[in-house]
Short mmCIF file of C-alpha atoms in Angstrom, two decimals:
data_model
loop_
_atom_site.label_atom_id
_atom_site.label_comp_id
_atom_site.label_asym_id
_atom_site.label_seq_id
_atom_site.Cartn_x
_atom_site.Cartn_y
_atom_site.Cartn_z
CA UNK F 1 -33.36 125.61 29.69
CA UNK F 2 -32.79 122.49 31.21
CA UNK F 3 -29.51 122.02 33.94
CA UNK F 4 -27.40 119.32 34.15
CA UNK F 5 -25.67 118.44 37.27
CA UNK F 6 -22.82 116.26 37.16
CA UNK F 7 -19.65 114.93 39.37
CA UNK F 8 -16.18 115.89 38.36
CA UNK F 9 -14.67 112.83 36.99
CA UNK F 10 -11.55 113.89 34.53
CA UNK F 11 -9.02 116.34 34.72
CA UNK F 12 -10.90 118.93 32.32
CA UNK F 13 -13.60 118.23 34.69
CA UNK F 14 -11.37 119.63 37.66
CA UNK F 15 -10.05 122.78 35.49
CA UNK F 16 -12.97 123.68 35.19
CA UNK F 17 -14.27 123.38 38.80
CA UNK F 18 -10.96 125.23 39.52
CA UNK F 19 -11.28 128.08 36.91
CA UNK F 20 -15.01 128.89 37.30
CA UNK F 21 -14.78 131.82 39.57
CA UNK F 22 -12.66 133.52 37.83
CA UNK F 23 -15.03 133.74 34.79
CA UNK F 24 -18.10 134.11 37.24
CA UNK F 25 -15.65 137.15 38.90
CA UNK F 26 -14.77 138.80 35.90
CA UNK F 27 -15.67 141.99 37.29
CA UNK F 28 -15.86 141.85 40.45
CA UNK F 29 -13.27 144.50 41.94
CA UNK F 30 -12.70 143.38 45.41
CA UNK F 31 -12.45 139.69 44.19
CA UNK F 32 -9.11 137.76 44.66
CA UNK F 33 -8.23 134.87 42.22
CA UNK F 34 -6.44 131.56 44.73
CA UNK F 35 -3.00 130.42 44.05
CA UNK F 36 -4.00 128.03 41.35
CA UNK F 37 -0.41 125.90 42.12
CA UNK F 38 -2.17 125.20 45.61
CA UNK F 39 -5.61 124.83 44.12
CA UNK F 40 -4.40 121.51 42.14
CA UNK F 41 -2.85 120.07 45.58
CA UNK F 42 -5.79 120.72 47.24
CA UNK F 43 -8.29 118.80 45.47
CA UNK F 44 -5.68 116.12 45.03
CA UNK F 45 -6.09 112.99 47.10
CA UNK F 46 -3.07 111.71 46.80
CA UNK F 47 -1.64 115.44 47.79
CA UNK F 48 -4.11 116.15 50.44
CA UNK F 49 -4.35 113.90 53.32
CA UNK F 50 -7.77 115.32 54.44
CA UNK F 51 -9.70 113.51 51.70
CA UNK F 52 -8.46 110.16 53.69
CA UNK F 53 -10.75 110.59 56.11
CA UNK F 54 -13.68 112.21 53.78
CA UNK F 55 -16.27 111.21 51.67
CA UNK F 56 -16.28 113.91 49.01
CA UNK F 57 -17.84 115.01 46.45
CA UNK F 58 -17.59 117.71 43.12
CA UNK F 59 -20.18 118.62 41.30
CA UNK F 60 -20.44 121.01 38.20
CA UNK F 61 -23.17 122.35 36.55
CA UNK F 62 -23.80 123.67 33.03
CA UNK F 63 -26.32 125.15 30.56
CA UNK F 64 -26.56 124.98 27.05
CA UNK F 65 -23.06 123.60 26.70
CA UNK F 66 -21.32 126.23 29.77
CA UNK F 67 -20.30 125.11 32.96
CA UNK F 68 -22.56 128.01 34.79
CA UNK F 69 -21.72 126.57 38.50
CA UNK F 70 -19.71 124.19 40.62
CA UNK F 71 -19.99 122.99 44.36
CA UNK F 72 -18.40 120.67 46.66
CA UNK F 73 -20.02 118.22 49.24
CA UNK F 74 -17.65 116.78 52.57
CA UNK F 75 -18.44 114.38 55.32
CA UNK F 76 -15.48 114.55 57.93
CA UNK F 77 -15.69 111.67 59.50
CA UNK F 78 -12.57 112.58 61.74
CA UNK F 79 -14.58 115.44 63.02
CA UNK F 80 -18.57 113.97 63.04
CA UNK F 81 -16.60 111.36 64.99
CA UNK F 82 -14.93 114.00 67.66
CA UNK F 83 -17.83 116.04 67.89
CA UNK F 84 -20.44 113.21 67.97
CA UNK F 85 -22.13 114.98 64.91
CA UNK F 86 -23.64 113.30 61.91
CA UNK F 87 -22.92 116.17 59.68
CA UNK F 88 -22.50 117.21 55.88
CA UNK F 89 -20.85 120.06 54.89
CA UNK F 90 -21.30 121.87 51.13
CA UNK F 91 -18.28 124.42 50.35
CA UNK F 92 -16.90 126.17 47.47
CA UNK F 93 -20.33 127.18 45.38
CA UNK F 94 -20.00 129.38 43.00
CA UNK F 95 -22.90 130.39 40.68
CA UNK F 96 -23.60 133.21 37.65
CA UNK F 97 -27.05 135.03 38.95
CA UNK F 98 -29.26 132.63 38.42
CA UNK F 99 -30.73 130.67 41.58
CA UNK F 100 -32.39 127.56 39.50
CA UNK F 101 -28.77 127.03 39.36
CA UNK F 102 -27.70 127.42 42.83
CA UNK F 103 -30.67 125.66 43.77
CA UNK F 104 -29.82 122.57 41.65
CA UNK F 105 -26.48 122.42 43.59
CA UNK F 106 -27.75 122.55 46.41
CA UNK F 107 -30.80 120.45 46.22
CA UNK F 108 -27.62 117.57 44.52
CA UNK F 109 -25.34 117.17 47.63
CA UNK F 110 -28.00 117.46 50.12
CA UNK F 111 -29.19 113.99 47.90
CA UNK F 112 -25.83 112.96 48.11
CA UNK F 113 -25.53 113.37 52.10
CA UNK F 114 -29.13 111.94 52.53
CA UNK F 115 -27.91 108.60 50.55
CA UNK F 116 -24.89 108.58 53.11
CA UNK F 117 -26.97 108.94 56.16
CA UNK F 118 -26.40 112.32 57.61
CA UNK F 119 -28.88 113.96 59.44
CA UNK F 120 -27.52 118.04 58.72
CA UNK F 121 -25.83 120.21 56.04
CA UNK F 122 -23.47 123.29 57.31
CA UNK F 123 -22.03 125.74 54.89
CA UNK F 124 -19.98 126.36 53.25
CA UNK F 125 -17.58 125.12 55.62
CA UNK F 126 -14.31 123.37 54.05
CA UNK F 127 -12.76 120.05 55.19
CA UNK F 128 -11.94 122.19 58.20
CA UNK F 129 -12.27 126.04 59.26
CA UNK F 130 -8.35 126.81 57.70
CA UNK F 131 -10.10 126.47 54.71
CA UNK F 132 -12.63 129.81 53.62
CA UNK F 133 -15.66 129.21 55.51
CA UNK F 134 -19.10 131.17 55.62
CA UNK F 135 -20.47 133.44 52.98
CA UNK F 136 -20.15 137.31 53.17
CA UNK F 137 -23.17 138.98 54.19
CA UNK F 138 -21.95 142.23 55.28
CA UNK F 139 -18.38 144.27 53.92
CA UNK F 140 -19.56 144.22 50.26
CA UNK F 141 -17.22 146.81 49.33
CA UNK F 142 -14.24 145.64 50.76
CA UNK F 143 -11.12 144.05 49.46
CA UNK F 144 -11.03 140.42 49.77
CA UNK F 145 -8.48 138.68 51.88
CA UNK F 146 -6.14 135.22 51.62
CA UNK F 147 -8.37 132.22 53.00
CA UNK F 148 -11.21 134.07 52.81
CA UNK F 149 -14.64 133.50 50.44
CA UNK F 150 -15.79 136.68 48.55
CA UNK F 151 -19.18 136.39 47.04
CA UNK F 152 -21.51 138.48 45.16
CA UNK F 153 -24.84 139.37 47.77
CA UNK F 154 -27.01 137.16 45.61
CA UNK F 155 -25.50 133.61 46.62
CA UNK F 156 -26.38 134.21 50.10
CA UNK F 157 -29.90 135.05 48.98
CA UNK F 158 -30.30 131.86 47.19
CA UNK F 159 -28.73 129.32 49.66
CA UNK F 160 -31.47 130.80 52.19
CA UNK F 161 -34.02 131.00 49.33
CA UNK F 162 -32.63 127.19 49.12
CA UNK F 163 -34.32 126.39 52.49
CA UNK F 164 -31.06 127.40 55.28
CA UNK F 165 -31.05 129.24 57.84
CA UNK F 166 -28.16 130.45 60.17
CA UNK F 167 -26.08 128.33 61.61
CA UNK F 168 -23.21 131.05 63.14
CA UNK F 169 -21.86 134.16 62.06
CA UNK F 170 -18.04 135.07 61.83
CA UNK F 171 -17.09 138.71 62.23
CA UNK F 172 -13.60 140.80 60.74
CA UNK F 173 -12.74 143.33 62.55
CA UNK F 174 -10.07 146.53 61.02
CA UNK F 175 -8.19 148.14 63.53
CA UNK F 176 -5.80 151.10 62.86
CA UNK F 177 -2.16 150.37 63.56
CA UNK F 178 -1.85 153.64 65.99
CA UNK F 179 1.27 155.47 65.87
CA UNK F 180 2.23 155.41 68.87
CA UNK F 181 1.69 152.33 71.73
CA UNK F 182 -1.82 153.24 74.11
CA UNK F 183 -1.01 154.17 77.63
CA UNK F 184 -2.78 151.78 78.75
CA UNK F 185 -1.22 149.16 77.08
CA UNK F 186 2.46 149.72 77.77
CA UNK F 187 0.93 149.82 81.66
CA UNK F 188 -0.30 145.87 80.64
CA UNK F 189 2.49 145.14 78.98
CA UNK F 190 4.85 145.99 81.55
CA UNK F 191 2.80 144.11 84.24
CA UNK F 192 2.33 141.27 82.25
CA UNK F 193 6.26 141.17 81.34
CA UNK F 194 7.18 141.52 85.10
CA UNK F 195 4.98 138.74 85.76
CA UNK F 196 5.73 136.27 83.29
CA UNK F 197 9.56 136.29 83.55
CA UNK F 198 10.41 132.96 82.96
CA UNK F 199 9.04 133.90 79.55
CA UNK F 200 10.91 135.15 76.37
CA UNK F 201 9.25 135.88 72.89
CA UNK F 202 10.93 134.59 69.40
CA UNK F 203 11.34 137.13 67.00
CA UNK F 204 12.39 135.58 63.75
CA UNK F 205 13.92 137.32 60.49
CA UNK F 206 14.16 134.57 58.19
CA UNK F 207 12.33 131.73 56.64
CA UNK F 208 15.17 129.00 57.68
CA UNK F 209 14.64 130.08 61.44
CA UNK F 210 10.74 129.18 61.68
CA UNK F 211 11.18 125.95 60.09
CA UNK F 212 11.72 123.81 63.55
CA UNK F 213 9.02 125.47 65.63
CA UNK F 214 6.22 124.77 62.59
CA UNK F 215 5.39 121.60 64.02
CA UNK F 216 5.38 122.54 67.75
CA UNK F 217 3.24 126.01 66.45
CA UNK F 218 0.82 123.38 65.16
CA UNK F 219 0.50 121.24 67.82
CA UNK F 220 -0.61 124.16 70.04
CA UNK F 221 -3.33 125.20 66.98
CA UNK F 222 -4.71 121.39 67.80
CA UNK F 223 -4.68 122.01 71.36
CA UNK F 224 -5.54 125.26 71.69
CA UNK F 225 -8.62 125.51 68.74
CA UNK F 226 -9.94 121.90 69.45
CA UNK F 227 -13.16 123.31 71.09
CA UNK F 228 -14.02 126.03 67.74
CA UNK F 229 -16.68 125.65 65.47
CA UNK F 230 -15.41 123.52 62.59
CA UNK F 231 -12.18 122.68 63.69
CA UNK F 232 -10.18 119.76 62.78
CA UNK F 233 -6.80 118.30 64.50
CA UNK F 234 -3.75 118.17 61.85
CA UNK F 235 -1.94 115.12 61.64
CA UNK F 236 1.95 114.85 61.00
CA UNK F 237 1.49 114.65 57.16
CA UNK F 238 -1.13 117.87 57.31
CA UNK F 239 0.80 119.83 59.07
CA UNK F 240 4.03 119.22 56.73
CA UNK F 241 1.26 120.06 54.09
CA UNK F 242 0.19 123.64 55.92
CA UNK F 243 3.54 124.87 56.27
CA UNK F 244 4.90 123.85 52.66
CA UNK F 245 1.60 125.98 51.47
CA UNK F 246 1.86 128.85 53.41
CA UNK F 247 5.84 129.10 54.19
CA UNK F 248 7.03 130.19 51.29
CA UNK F 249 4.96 133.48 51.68
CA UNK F 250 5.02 134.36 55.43
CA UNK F 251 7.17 137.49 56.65
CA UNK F 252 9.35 136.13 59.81
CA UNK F 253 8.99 139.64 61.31
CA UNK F 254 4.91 139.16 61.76
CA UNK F 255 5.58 135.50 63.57
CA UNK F 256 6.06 135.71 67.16
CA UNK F 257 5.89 132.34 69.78
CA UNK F 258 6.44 132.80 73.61
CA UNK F 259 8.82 129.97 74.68
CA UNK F 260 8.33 128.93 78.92
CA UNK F 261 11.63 127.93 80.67
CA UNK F 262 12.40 124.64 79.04
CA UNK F 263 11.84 126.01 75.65
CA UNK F 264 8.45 125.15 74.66
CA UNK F 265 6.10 126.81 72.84
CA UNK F 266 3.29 128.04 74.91
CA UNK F 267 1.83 131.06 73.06
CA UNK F 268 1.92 132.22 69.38
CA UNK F 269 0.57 135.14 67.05
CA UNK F 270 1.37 134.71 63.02
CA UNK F 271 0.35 137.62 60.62
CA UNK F 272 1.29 138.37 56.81
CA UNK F 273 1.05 141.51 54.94
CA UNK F 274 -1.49 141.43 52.51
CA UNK F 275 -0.87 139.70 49.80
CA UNK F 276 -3.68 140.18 47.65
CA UNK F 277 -2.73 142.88 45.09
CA UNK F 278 0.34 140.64 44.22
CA UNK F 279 -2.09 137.70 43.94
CA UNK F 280 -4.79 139.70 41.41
CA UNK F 281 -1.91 140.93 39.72
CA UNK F 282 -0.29 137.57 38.80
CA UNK F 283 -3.82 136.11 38.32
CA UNK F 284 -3.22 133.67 40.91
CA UNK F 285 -0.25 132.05 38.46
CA UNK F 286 2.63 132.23 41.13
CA UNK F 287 5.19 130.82 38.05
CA UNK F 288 7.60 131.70 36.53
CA UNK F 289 7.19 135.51 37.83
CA UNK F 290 3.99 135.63 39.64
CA UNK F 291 5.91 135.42 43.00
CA UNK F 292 7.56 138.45 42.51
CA UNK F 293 4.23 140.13 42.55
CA UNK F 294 3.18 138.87 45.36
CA UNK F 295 6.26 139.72 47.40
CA UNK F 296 6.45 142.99 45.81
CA UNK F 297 3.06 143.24 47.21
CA UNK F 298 3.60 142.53 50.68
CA UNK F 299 6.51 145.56 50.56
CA UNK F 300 3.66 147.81 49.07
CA UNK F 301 0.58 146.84 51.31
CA UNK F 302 -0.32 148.94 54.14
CA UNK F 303 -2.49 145.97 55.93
CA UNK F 304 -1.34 143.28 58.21
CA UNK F 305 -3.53 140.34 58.26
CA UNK F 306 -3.36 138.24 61.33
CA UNK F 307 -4.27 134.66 60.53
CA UNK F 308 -3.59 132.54 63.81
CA UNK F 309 -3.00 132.80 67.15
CA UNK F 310 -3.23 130.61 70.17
CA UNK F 311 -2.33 130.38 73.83
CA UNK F 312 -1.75 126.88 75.88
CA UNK F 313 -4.88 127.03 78.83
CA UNK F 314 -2.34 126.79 81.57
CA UNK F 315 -0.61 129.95 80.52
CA UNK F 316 -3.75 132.07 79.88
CA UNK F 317 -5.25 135.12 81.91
CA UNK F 318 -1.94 135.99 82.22
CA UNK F 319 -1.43 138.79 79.92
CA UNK F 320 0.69 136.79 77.11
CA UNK F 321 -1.98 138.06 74.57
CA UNK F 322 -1.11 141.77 75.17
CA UNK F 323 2.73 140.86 75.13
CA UNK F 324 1.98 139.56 71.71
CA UNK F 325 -0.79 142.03 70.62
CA UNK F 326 2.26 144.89 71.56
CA UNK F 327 4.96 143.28 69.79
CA UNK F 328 3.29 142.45 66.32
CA UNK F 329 1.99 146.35 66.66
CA UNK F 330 4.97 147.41 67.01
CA UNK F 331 6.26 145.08 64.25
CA UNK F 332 3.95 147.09 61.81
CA UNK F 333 4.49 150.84 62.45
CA UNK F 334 8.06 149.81 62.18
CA UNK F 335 6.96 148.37 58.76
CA UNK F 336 4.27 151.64 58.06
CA UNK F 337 1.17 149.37 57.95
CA UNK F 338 -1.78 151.14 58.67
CA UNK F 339 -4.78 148.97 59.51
CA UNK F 340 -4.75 145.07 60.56
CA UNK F 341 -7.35 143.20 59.73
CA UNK F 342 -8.38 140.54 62.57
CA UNK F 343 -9.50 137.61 59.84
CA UNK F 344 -12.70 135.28 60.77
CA UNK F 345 -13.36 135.42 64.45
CA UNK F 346 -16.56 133.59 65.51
CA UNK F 347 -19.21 136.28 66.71
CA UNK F 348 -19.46 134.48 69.85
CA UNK F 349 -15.96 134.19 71.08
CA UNK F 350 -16.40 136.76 73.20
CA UNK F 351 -12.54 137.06 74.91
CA UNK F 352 -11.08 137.20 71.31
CA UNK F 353 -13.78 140.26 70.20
CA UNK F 354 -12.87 141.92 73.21
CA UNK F 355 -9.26 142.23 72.48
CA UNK F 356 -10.28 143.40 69.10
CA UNK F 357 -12.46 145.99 70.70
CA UNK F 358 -9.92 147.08 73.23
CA UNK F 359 -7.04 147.92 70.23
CA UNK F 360 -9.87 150.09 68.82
CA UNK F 361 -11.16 147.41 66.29
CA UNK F 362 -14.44 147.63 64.13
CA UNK F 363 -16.28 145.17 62.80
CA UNK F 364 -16.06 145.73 58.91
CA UNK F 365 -16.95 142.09 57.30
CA UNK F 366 -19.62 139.41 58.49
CA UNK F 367 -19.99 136.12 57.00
CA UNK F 368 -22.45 133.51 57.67
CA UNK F 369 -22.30 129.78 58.10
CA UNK F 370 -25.85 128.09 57.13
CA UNK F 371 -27.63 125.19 57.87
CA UNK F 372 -30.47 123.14 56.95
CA UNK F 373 -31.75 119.76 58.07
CA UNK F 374 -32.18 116.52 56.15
CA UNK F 375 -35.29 114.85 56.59
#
């Protein structure tokens, strides 16, 4: 049966890029459909700055007449340019079983970053690492997360079957919300408070009061994640395009930023209930009633799922993280969450898996970034 491989070019094209998975995760129990409102701005140019500063590429491919698998190629020349790399990046593949498929794919946008003169694929890794990033090769059996890829245990097979290797794992770790706060941490906590007084922490409770710290919150993510694997600074217009994405589902009690003496945003922690029940539930269609399910969700969930967190250098080593590790704990027994689940934490940031490990926390997914070089 002979494959074609071809780039997305119309707006059928794109639906169907966009609506594969589903079909490919028909029955897949743990999988979680994407927001499909979002998924149109995000593969829209004129909606998403990021492809500004990309050369990109979609590709489908089909079989007898059925679009069987889809992929996307990315050169970010913002970041090959901060990082002195000369990299391509492949993200979003999706295949049925079948690795002549996958192959095919694969075998297309490593052409594609040969004829633009890069030297080394990574993936899948997204225009940067807010987007889902790595494939899961470990967790199988558990429930899929927001902004995170969930993949039957075959793709991972054929990408290295493909010719990658490893390029860096990313770890999840679950950690049981305890009912009461450790000993040992109200000791830290009240150290760290008595020694950090010209500090206060935000506590929000509505949508309308985050609004005018989004930007500063951002600017510390760029300052404080410009060293991690895959990161890429947010401009103005990107970070206006985060927070209209994400806003409109975040739960002001799981936000909390540490403000110094002249009010500026030093330190910050942001987590969500899960919203993934809501998500399957609606199908991923958030209108006309799709975000009711979603927030009716969040009420129901018993996980928290943090999803950023950063501390300015100068302020670090200073206890700020347990302040805001106590405070977002405390922010979930008062909600009844039981478990948190730590989202993608590189396995070799070493400080961050150590907090994990001190509140208890268990590694319960692995993903894995791969690699392969272009000759």
């Amino acid at each position: 049966m002979d494959i074609k491989i071809y780039p997305v070019k119309t707006r059928s094209d794109l639906r169907n890029f966009i609506h594969l998975p589903a079909k490919i995760h028909k029955n897949h129990p743990n999988w979680v459909p994407p927001i499909y409102l979002d998924e149109w701005d995000f593969y829209n140019p004129k909606k998403n700055r990021t492809f500004s500063y990309c050369d990109t590429i979609l590709l489908l491919a089909s079989k007898n007449g059925n679009v069987v698998g889809r992929i996307m190629g990315i050169i970010n020349h913002k970041y090959n340019q901060a990082k002195n790399e000369n990299n391509a990046r492949f993200c979003f593949l999706e295949t049925y079983d079948d690795f002549e498929v996958a192959k095919a794919l694969l075998e297309s946008v490593e052409n594609w970053a040969k004829e633009k003169g890069t030297r080394k694929i990574v993936g899948p890794l997204g225009f940067s690492d807010k987007d889902p990033q790595g494939l899961l090769i470990e967790g199988f059996n558990q429930p899929n997360v927001i902004a995170s890829n969930c993949n039957f245990p075959y793709l991972a097979d054929f990408v290295e079957k493909a010719g990658f290797s490893k390029e860096i794992d990313l770890v999840v770790y679950k950690v049981d919300v305890p009912k009461s706060i450790p000993d040992f941490y109200k000791k830290i906590l009240e150290r760290a408070l008595r020694n950090n007084s010209n500090l206060k922490i935000k506590h929000f409770s509505t949508r309308k009061q985050i609004k005018p710290y989004i930007k500063p919150v951002l600017s510390l993510v760029n300052e404080t994640f410009k060293e991690i694997y895959g990161f890429a600074p947010l401009d103005q217009q990107e970070m206006h395009e985060f927070a209209t994405r994400y806003l409109p589902v975040l739960d002001p009690r799981f936000i909390k930023v540490v403000l110094n003496e002249n009010n500026e945003v030093v330190a910050f922690i942001l987590g969500m209930p899960d919203i993934s029940d809501g998500i399957r539930k609606c199908k991923g269609h958030i209108l006309p009633f799709g975000i009711f399910q979603i927030f009716k969700s969040q009420k129901r969930t018993k996980q928290l799922n943090l999803l950023l967190g950063g501390i300015q250098e100068h302020y670090r080593n200073k206890g700020i993280d347990t302040i805001m590790g106590v405070k977002m704990l405390e922010e979930a027994q008062k909600a009844g969450l039981k478990y948190i689940d730590s989202h993608l934490e590189l396995e070799n940031n070493h400080k961050m898996r150590a907090e994990m490990e001190k509140m208890g926390g268990t590694v319960y997914k692995r993903y894995r970034i791969f690699q392969k070089m272009l000759n």
